[in-house]
Coordinates of C-alpha atoms in Angstrom, one line a residue:
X1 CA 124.5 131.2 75.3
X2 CA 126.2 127.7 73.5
X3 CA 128.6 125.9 75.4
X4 CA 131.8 127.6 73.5
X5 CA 130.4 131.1 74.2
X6 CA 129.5 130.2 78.0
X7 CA 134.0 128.7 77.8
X8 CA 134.8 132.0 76.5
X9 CA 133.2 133.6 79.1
X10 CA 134.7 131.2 81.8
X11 CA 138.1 132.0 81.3
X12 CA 137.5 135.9 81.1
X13 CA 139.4 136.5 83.9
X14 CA 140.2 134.9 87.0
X15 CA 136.8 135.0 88.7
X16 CA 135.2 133.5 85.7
X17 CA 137.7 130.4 85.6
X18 CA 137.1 129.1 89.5
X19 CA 133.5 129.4 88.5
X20 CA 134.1 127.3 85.2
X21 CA 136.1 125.2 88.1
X22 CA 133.8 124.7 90.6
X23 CA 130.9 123.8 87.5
X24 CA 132.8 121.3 86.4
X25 CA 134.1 119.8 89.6
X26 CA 130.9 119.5 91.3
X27 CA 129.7 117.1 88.3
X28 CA 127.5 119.5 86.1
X29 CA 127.2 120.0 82.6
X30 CA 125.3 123.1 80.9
X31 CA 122.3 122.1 78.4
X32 CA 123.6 123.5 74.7
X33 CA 121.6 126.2 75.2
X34 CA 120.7 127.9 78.2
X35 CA 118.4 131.0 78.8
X36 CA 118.2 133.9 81.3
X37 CA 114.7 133.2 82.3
X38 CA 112.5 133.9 85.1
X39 CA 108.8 134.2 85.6
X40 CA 108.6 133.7 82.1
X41 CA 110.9 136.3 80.7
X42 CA 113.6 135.0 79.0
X43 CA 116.8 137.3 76.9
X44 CA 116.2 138.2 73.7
X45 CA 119.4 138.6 72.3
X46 CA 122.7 136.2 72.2
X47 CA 124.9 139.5 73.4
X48 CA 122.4 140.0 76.9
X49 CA 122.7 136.2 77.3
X50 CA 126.4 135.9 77.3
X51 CA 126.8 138.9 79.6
X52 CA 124.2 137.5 81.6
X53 CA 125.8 134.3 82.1
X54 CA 129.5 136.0 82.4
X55 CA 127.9 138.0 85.8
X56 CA 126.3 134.8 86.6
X57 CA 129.5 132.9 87.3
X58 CA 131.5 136.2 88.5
X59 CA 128.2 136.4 91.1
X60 CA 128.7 132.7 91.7
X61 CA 132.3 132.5 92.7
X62 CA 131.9 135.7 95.0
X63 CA 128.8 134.3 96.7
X64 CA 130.5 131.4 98.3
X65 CA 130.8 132.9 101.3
X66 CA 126.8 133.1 101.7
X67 CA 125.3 130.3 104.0
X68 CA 122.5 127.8 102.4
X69 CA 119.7 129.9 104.0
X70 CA 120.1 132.4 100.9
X71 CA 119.6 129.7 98.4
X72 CA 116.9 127.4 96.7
X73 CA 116.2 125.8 93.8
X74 CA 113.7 126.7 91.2
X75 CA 112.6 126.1 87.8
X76 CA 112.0 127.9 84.9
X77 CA 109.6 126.5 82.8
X78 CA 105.8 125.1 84.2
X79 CA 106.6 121.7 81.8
X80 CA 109.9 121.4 83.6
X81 CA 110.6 117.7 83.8
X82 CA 113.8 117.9 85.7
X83 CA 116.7 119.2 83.2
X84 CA 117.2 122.8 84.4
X85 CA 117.8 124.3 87.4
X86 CA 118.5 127.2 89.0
X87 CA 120.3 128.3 92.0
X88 CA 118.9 131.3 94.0
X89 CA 119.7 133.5 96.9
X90 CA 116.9 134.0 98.9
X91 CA 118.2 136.7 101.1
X92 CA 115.7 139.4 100.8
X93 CA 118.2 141.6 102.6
X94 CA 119.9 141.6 98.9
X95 CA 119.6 143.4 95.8
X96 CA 117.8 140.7 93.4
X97 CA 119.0 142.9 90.9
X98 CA 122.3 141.7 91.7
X99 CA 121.5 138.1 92.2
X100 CA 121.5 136.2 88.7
X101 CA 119.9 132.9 88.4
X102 CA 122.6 129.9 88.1
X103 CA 121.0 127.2 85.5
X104 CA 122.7 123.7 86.2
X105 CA 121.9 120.3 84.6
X106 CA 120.6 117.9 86.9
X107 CA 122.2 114.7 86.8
X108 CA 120.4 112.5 89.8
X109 CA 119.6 113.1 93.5
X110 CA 121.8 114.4 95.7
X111 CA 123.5 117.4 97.7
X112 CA 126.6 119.2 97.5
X113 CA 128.7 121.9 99.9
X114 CA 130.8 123.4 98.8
X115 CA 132.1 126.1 101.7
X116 CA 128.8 126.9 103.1
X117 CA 127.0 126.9 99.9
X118 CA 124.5 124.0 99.2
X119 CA 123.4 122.8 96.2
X120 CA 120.8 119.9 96.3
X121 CA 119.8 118.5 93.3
X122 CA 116.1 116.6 93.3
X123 CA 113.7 114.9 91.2
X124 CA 110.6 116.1 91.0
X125 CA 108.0 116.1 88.3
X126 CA 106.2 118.3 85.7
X127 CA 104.3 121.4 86.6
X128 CA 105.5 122.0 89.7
X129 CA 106.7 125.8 90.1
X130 CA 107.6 125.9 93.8
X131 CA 111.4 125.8 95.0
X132 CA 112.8 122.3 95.2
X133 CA 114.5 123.4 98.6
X134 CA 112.6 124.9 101.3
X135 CA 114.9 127.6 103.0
X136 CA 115.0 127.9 106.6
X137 CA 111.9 129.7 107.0
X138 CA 110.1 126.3 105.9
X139 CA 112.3 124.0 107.8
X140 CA 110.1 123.2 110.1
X141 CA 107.8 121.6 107.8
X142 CA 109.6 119.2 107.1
X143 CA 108.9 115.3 107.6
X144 CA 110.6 114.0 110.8
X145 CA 111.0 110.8 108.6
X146 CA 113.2 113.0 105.8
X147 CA 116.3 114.0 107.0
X148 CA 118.0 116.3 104.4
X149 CA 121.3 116.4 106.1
X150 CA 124.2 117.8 103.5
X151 CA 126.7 115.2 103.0
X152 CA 130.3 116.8 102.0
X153 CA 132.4 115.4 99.6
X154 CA 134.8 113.6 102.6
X155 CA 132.0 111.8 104.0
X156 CA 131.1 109.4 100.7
X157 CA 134.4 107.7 100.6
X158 CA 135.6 104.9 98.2
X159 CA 135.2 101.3 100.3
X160 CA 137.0 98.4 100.0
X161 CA 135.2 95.3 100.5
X162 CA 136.2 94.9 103.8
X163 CA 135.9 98.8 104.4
X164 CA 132.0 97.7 103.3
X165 CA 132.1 94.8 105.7
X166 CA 133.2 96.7 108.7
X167 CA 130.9 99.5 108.4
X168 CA 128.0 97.1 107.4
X169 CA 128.7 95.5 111.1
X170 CA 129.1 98.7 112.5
X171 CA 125.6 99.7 111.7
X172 CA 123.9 96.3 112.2
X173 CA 125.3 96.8 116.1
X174 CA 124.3 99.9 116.6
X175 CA 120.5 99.1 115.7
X176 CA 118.9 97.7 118.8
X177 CA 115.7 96.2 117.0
X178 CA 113.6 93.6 118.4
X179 CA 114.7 91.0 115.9
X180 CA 117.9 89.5 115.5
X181 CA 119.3 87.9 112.8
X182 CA 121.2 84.7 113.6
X183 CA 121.8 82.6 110.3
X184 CA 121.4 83.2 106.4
X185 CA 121.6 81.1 103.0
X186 CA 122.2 82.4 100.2
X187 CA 122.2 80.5 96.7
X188 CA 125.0 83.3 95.2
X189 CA 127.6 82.5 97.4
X190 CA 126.4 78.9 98.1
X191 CA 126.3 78.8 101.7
X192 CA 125.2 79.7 105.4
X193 CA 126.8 82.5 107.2
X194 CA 126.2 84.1 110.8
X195 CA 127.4 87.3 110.2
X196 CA 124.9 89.9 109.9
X197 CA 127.2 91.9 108.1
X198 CA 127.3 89.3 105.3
X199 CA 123.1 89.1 105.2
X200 CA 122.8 90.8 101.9
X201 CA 122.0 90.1 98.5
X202 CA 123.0 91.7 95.3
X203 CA 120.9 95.1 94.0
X204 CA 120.9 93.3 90.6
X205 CA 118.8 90.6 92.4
X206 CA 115.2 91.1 90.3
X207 CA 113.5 90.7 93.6
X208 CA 115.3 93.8 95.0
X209 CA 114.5 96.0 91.7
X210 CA 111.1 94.6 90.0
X211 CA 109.5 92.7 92.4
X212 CA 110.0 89.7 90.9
X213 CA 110.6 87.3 94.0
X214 CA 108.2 85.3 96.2
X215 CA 109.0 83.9 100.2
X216 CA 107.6 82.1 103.2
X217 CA 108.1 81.6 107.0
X218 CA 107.6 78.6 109.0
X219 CA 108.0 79.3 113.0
X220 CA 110.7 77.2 114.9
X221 CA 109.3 76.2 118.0
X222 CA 111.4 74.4 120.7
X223 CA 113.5 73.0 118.0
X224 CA 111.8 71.8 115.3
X225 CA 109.8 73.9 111.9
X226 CA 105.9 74.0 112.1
X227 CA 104.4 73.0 109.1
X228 CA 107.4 73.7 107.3
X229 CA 106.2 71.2 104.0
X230 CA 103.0 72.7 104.0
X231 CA 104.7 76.5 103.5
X232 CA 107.2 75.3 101.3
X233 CA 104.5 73.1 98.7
X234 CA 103.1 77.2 99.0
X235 CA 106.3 78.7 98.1
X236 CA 106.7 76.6 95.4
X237 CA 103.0 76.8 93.8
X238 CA 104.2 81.1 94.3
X239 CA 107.4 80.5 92.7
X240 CA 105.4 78.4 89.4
X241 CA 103.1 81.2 89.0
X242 CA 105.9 83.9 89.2
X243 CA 107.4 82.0 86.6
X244 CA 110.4 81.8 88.8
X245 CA 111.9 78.1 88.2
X246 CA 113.8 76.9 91.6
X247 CA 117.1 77.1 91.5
X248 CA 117.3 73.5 93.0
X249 CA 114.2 70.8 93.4
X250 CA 112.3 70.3 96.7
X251 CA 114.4 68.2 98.9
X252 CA 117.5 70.0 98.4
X253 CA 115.9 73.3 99.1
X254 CA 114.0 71.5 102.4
X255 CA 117.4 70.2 103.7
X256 CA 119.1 73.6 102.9
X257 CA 116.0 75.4 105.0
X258 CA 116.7 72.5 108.1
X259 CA 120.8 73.2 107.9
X260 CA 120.0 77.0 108.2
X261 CA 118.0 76.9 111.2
X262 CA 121.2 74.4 112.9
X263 CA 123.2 76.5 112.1
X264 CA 121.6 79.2 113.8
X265 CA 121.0 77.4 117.2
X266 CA 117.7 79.0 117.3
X267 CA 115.1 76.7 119.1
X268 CA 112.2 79.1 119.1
X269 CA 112.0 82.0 116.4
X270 CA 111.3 82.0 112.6
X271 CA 112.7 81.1 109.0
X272 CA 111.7 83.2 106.3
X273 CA 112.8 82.3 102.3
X274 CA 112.8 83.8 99.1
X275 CA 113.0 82.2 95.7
X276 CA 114.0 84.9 93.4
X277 CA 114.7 85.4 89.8
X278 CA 117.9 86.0 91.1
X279 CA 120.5 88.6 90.0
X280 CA 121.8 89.6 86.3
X281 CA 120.9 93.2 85.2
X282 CA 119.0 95.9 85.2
X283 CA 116.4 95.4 82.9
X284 CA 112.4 95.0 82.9
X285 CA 112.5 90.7 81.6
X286 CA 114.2 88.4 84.4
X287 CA 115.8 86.6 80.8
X288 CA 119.2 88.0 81.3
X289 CA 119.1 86.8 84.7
X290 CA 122.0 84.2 85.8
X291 CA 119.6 81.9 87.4
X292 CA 117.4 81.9 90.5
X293 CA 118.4 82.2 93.6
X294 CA 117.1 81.4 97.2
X295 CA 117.7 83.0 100.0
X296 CA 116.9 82.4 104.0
X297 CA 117.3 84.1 106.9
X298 CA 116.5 83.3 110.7
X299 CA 114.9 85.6 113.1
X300 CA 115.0 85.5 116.6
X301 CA 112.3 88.3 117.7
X302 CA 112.0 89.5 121.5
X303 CA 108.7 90.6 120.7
X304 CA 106.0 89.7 123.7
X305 CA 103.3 87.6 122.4
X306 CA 99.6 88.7 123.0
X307 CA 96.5 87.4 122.8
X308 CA 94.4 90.5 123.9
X309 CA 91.7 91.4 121.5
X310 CA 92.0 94.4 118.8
X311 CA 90.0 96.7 116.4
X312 CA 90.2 96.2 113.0
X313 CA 88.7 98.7 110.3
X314 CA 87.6 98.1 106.6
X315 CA 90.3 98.9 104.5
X316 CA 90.0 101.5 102.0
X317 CA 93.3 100.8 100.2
X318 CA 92.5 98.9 97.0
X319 CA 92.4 94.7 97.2
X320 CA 95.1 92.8 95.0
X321 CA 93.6 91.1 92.2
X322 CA 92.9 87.2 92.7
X323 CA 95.9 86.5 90.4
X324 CA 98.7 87.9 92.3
X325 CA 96.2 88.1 96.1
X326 CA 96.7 84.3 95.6
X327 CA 100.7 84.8 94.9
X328 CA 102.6 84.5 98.1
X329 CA 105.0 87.3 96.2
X330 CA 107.1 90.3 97.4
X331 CA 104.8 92.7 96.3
X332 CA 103.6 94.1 99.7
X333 CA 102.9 98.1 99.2
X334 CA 99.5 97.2 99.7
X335 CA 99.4 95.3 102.3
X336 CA 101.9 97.9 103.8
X337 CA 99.8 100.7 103.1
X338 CA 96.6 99.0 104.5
X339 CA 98.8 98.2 108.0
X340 CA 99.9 102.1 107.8
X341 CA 96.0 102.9 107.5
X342 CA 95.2 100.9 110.5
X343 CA 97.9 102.2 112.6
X344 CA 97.2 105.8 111.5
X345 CA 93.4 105.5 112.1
X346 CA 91.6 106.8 115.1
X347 CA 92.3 104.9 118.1
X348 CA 95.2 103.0 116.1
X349 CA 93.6 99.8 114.8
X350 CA 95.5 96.5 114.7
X351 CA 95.1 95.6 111.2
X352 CA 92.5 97.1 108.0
X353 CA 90.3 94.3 106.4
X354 CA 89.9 94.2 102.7
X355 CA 86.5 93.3 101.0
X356 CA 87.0 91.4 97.8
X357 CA 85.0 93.2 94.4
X358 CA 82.3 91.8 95.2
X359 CA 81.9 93.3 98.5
X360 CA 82.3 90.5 100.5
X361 CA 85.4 89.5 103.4
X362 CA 88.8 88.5 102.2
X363 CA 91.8 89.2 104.3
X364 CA 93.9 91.2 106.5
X365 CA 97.3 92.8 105.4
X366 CA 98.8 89.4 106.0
X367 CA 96.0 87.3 108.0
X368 CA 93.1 85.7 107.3
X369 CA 89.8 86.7 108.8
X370 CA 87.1 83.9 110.8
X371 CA 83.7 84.6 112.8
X372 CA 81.7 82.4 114.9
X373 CA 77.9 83.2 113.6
X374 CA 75.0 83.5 116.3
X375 CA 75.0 79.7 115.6
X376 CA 78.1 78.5 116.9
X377 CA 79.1 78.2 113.3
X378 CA 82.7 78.4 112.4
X379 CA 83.2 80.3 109.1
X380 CA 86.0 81.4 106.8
X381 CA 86.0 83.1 103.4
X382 CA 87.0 81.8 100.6
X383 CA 90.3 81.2 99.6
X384 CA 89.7 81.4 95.5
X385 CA 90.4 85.1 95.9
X386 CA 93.2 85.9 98.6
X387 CA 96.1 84.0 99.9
X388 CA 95.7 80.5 101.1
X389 CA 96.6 80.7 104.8
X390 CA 98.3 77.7 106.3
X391 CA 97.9 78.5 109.5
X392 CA 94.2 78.9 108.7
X393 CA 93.9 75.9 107.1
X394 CA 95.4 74.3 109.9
X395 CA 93.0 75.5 112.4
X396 CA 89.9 74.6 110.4
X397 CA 91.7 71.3 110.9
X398 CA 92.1 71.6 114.5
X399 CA 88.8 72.9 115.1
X400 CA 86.8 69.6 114.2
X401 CA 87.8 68.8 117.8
X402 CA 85.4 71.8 118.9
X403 CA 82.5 70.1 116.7
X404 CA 83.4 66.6 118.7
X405 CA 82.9 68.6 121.7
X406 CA 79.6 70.3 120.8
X407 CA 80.8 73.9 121.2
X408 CA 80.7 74.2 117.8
X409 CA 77.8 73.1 114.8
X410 CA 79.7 73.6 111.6
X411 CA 83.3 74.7 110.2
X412 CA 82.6 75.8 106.9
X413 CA 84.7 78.4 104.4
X414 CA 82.2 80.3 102.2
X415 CA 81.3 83.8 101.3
X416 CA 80.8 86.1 104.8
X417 CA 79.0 89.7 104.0
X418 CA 80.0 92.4 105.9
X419 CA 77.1 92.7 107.7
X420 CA 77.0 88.9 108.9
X421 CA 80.8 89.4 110.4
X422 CA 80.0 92.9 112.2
X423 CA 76.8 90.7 114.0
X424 CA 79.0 87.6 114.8
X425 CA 78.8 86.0 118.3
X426 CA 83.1 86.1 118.0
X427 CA 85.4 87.5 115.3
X428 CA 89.6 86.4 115.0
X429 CA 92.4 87.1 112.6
X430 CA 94.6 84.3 112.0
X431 CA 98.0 84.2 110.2
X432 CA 101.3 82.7 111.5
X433 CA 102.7 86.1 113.3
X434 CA 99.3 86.9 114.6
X435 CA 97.9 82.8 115.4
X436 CA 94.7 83.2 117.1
X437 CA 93.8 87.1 118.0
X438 CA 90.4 87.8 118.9
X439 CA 89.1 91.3 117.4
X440 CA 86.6 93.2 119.7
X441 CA 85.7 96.1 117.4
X442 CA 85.5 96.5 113.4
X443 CA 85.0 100.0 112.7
X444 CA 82.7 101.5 114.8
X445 CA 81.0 98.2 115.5
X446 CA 81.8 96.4 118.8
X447 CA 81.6 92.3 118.4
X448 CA 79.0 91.0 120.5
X449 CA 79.7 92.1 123.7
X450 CA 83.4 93.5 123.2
X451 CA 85.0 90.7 124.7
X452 CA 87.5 87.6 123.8
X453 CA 85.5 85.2 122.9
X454 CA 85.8 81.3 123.8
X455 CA 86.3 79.8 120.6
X456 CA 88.8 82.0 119.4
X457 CA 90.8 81.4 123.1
X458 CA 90.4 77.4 122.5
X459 CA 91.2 78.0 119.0
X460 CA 94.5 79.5 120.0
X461 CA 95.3 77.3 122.8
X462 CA 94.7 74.1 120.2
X463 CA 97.5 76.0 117.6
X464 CA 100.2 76.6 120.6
X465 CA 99.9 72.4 121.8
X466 CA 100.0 71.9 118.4
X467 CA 103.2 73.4 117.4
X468 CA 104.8 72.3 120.7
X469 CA 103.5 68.4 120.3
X470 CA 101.5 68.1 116.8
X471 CA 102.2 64.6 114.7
X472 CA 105.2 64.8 112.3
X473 CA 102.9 66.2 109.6
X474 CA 103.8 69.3 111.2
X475 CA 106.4 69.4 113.1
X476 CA 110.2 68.5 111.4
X477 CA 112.9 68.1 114.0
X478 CA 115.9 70.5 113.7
X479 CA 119.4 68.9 113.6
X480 CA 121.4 71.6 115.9

């Protein structure tokens, strides 16, 4: 049926005009030429398709009355990339006969009710045959995590920007998280605010849509930012690889990061930053962006720390290539998906641990990795193909006071098989949210005899004196 024959129809009598109606008020258009089809039979003839479609809306605008549980969405056409669907009662209690399937356009992802009909529209991708909408008998297979609550038309109102504000505050208070946000900078409105209502950054931002963004964190310990140069030389080595050029040099982006954390009268938490391509459009290419932008936020975190030892298990989500592994950058999925396989894995490990192409030790999600060897031999892999740690750095630094002592014979960063670190005499991740934490198990290996080990607890203790009382290389006082 074309689009002047399917008008035609719709204004056939008064039935067929508040289904015309209702298509157009709930936002969609018919393709130029639709079919009767199902299971693969489609009309042969223009006459049976305009009847069709005349029952079609008559059946539509009488069905109103009929709760979602009679409807889902299917598609007619095994290709089907997402243009046509249909609309159709599942009541089995019903005559199918009577029961003509409704094609609609799809337009993007959403639901609409109108009375106590339904209609959700969804992306989904070729071949796929099944319904789009499980009905109530499949409910209860859905994901806890999806909630397909139907949103009516009243309940997506138009905002003003205080209307946004409000409602942005509103939710912020109603989240009791362990981390609260006390300060942020932002480089598109050009200063520091305190509301967490106001901690947001534009959707054109190319770090929110492509990825293109790279940050750091520095911990703020009784008032002052540990090793904040040493994360923010690393930012900037990011940002020049991203080809991301700062929106303003060094010093001025150091004394902004300082200035945020007064603001924020946080003595003991964290600052994380972004430098960004910053916001513009749309597009693939950050070359119609405005200009870069840098953003930082500070997090106070009610989190317990512990030092209690973990498993770890060999990750089996793919490593990061050395170009970008070495890129400090926003792109996290796989680090987020090797965290989700530890925590998923039997006996819920703390972290997964890549192995770099050649099969030897690189990282954790977002630590590095150290064993003590039979030895007493402190070793590290490499950083030429993962993420140059500061923290780790800093405690192959510190530990040279453990080869003063004689509890260690060497610090040394090289290439650790697998089989060396599963037979180490003691085995720790180390990253700035983690510091020192011992691991007793990797896989189903225990490490040596499944206890904390020494070095790592003297390692540890050496990091926490050093970020209350280090030299001024790594500790900068806060103005508050």
């Amino acid at each position: 049926m074309t689009r002047t024959d399917y008008h035609s129809a719709g204004h056939a009598n008064v039935s067929n005009l508040l289904s015309y109606l209702l298509y157009k008020s709930i936002s969609f258009r018919y393709n130029s030429q639709l079919t009767e089809t199902k299971g693969g039979e489609s009309s042969s003839s223009s006459s049976s398709s305009s009847s069709s479609s005349s029952s079609s809306m008559a059946y539509l605008s009488s069905s109103l009355i009929k709760p979602i549980s009679q409807y889902s969405l299917t598609s007619n056409d095994p290709q089907f990339h997402g243009s046509l669907l249909y609309v159709t009662n599942t009541n089995t209690n019903t005559n199918t006969n009577t029961k003509p399937n409704l094609p609609f356009s799809r337009h993007g992802s959403s639901s609409f009710l109108f009375n106590e009909m339904t209609i959700f529209r969804r992306w989904r991708c070729s071949n796929q045959n099944e319904p789009i909408v499980d009905n109530n008998n499949n409910n209860n297979n859905n994901n806890n995590n999806n909630n397909n609550t139907s949103v009516t038309f009243d309940d997506v109102p138009v905002l003003s920007c205080s209307q946004a504000i409000e409602r942005l505050r509103t939710n912020q208070q109603s989240w009791k998280g362990k981390q609260h946000y006390l300060a942020m900078y932002s480089s598109v409105f050009r200063g520091i605010t305190t509301d967490s209502a106001a901690m947001v950054i534009p959707m054109d931002d190319h770090m929110v849509h492509r990825g293109h963004g790279v940050f750091d964190t520095a911990a703020i310990i009784h008032g002052h930012l540990y090793e904040l140069d040493q994360h923010l030389d690393r930012i900037l080595r990011s940002a020049s690889m991203a080809k991301i050029a700062p929106p303003f040099d060094r010093e001025t982006i150091r004394n902004i990061l300082i200035k945020t954390v007064g603001a924020s009268k946080c003595s003991n938490g964290s600052l994380r930053y972004w430098l960004s391509a910053g916001p513009g459009d749309f597009n693939l290419s950050s070359s119609g962006c405005r200009q870069s932008a840098l953003y930082a936020i500070v997090i106070q975190d009610s989190s317990t720390f512990s030092s209690k030892g973990v498993k770890v298990i060999t990750s089996s989500i793919p490593i990061k290539h050395p170009q970008f592994a070495t890129v400090k950058s926003v792109n996290y999925l796989q680090n987020v998906l090797s965290k989700m396989e530890a925590e998923e894995s039997s006996g819920c490990a703390f972290a997964a641990i890549w192995l770099d192409t050649d099969g030897f030790v690189a990282e954790g999600p977002n630590m590095n990795v150290a064993f003590v060897t039979k030895e007493n031999e402190l070793v590290m892999p490499q950083f030429d193909k993962i993420l140059s740690g500061c923290t780790a750095k800093r405690v192959l630094t510190l530990a040279d006071k453990l080869l003063e002592d004689g509890k260690l014979t060497g610090v040394t960063v090289r290439n650790v098989t697998v089989e060396e670190g599963k037979e180490a005499s003691e085995m720790m991740l180390i990253g700035s949210g983690t510091l020192v934490r011992p691991v007793l198990q990797w896989d189903e290996q225990i490490i040596s005899d499944g206890k904390e080990g020494p070095i790592a607890q003297t390692l540890l203790d050496l990091l926490l004196e050093d970020m209350k009382s280090g030299p001024p290389t790594v500790r900068v006082r806060v103005p508050y």
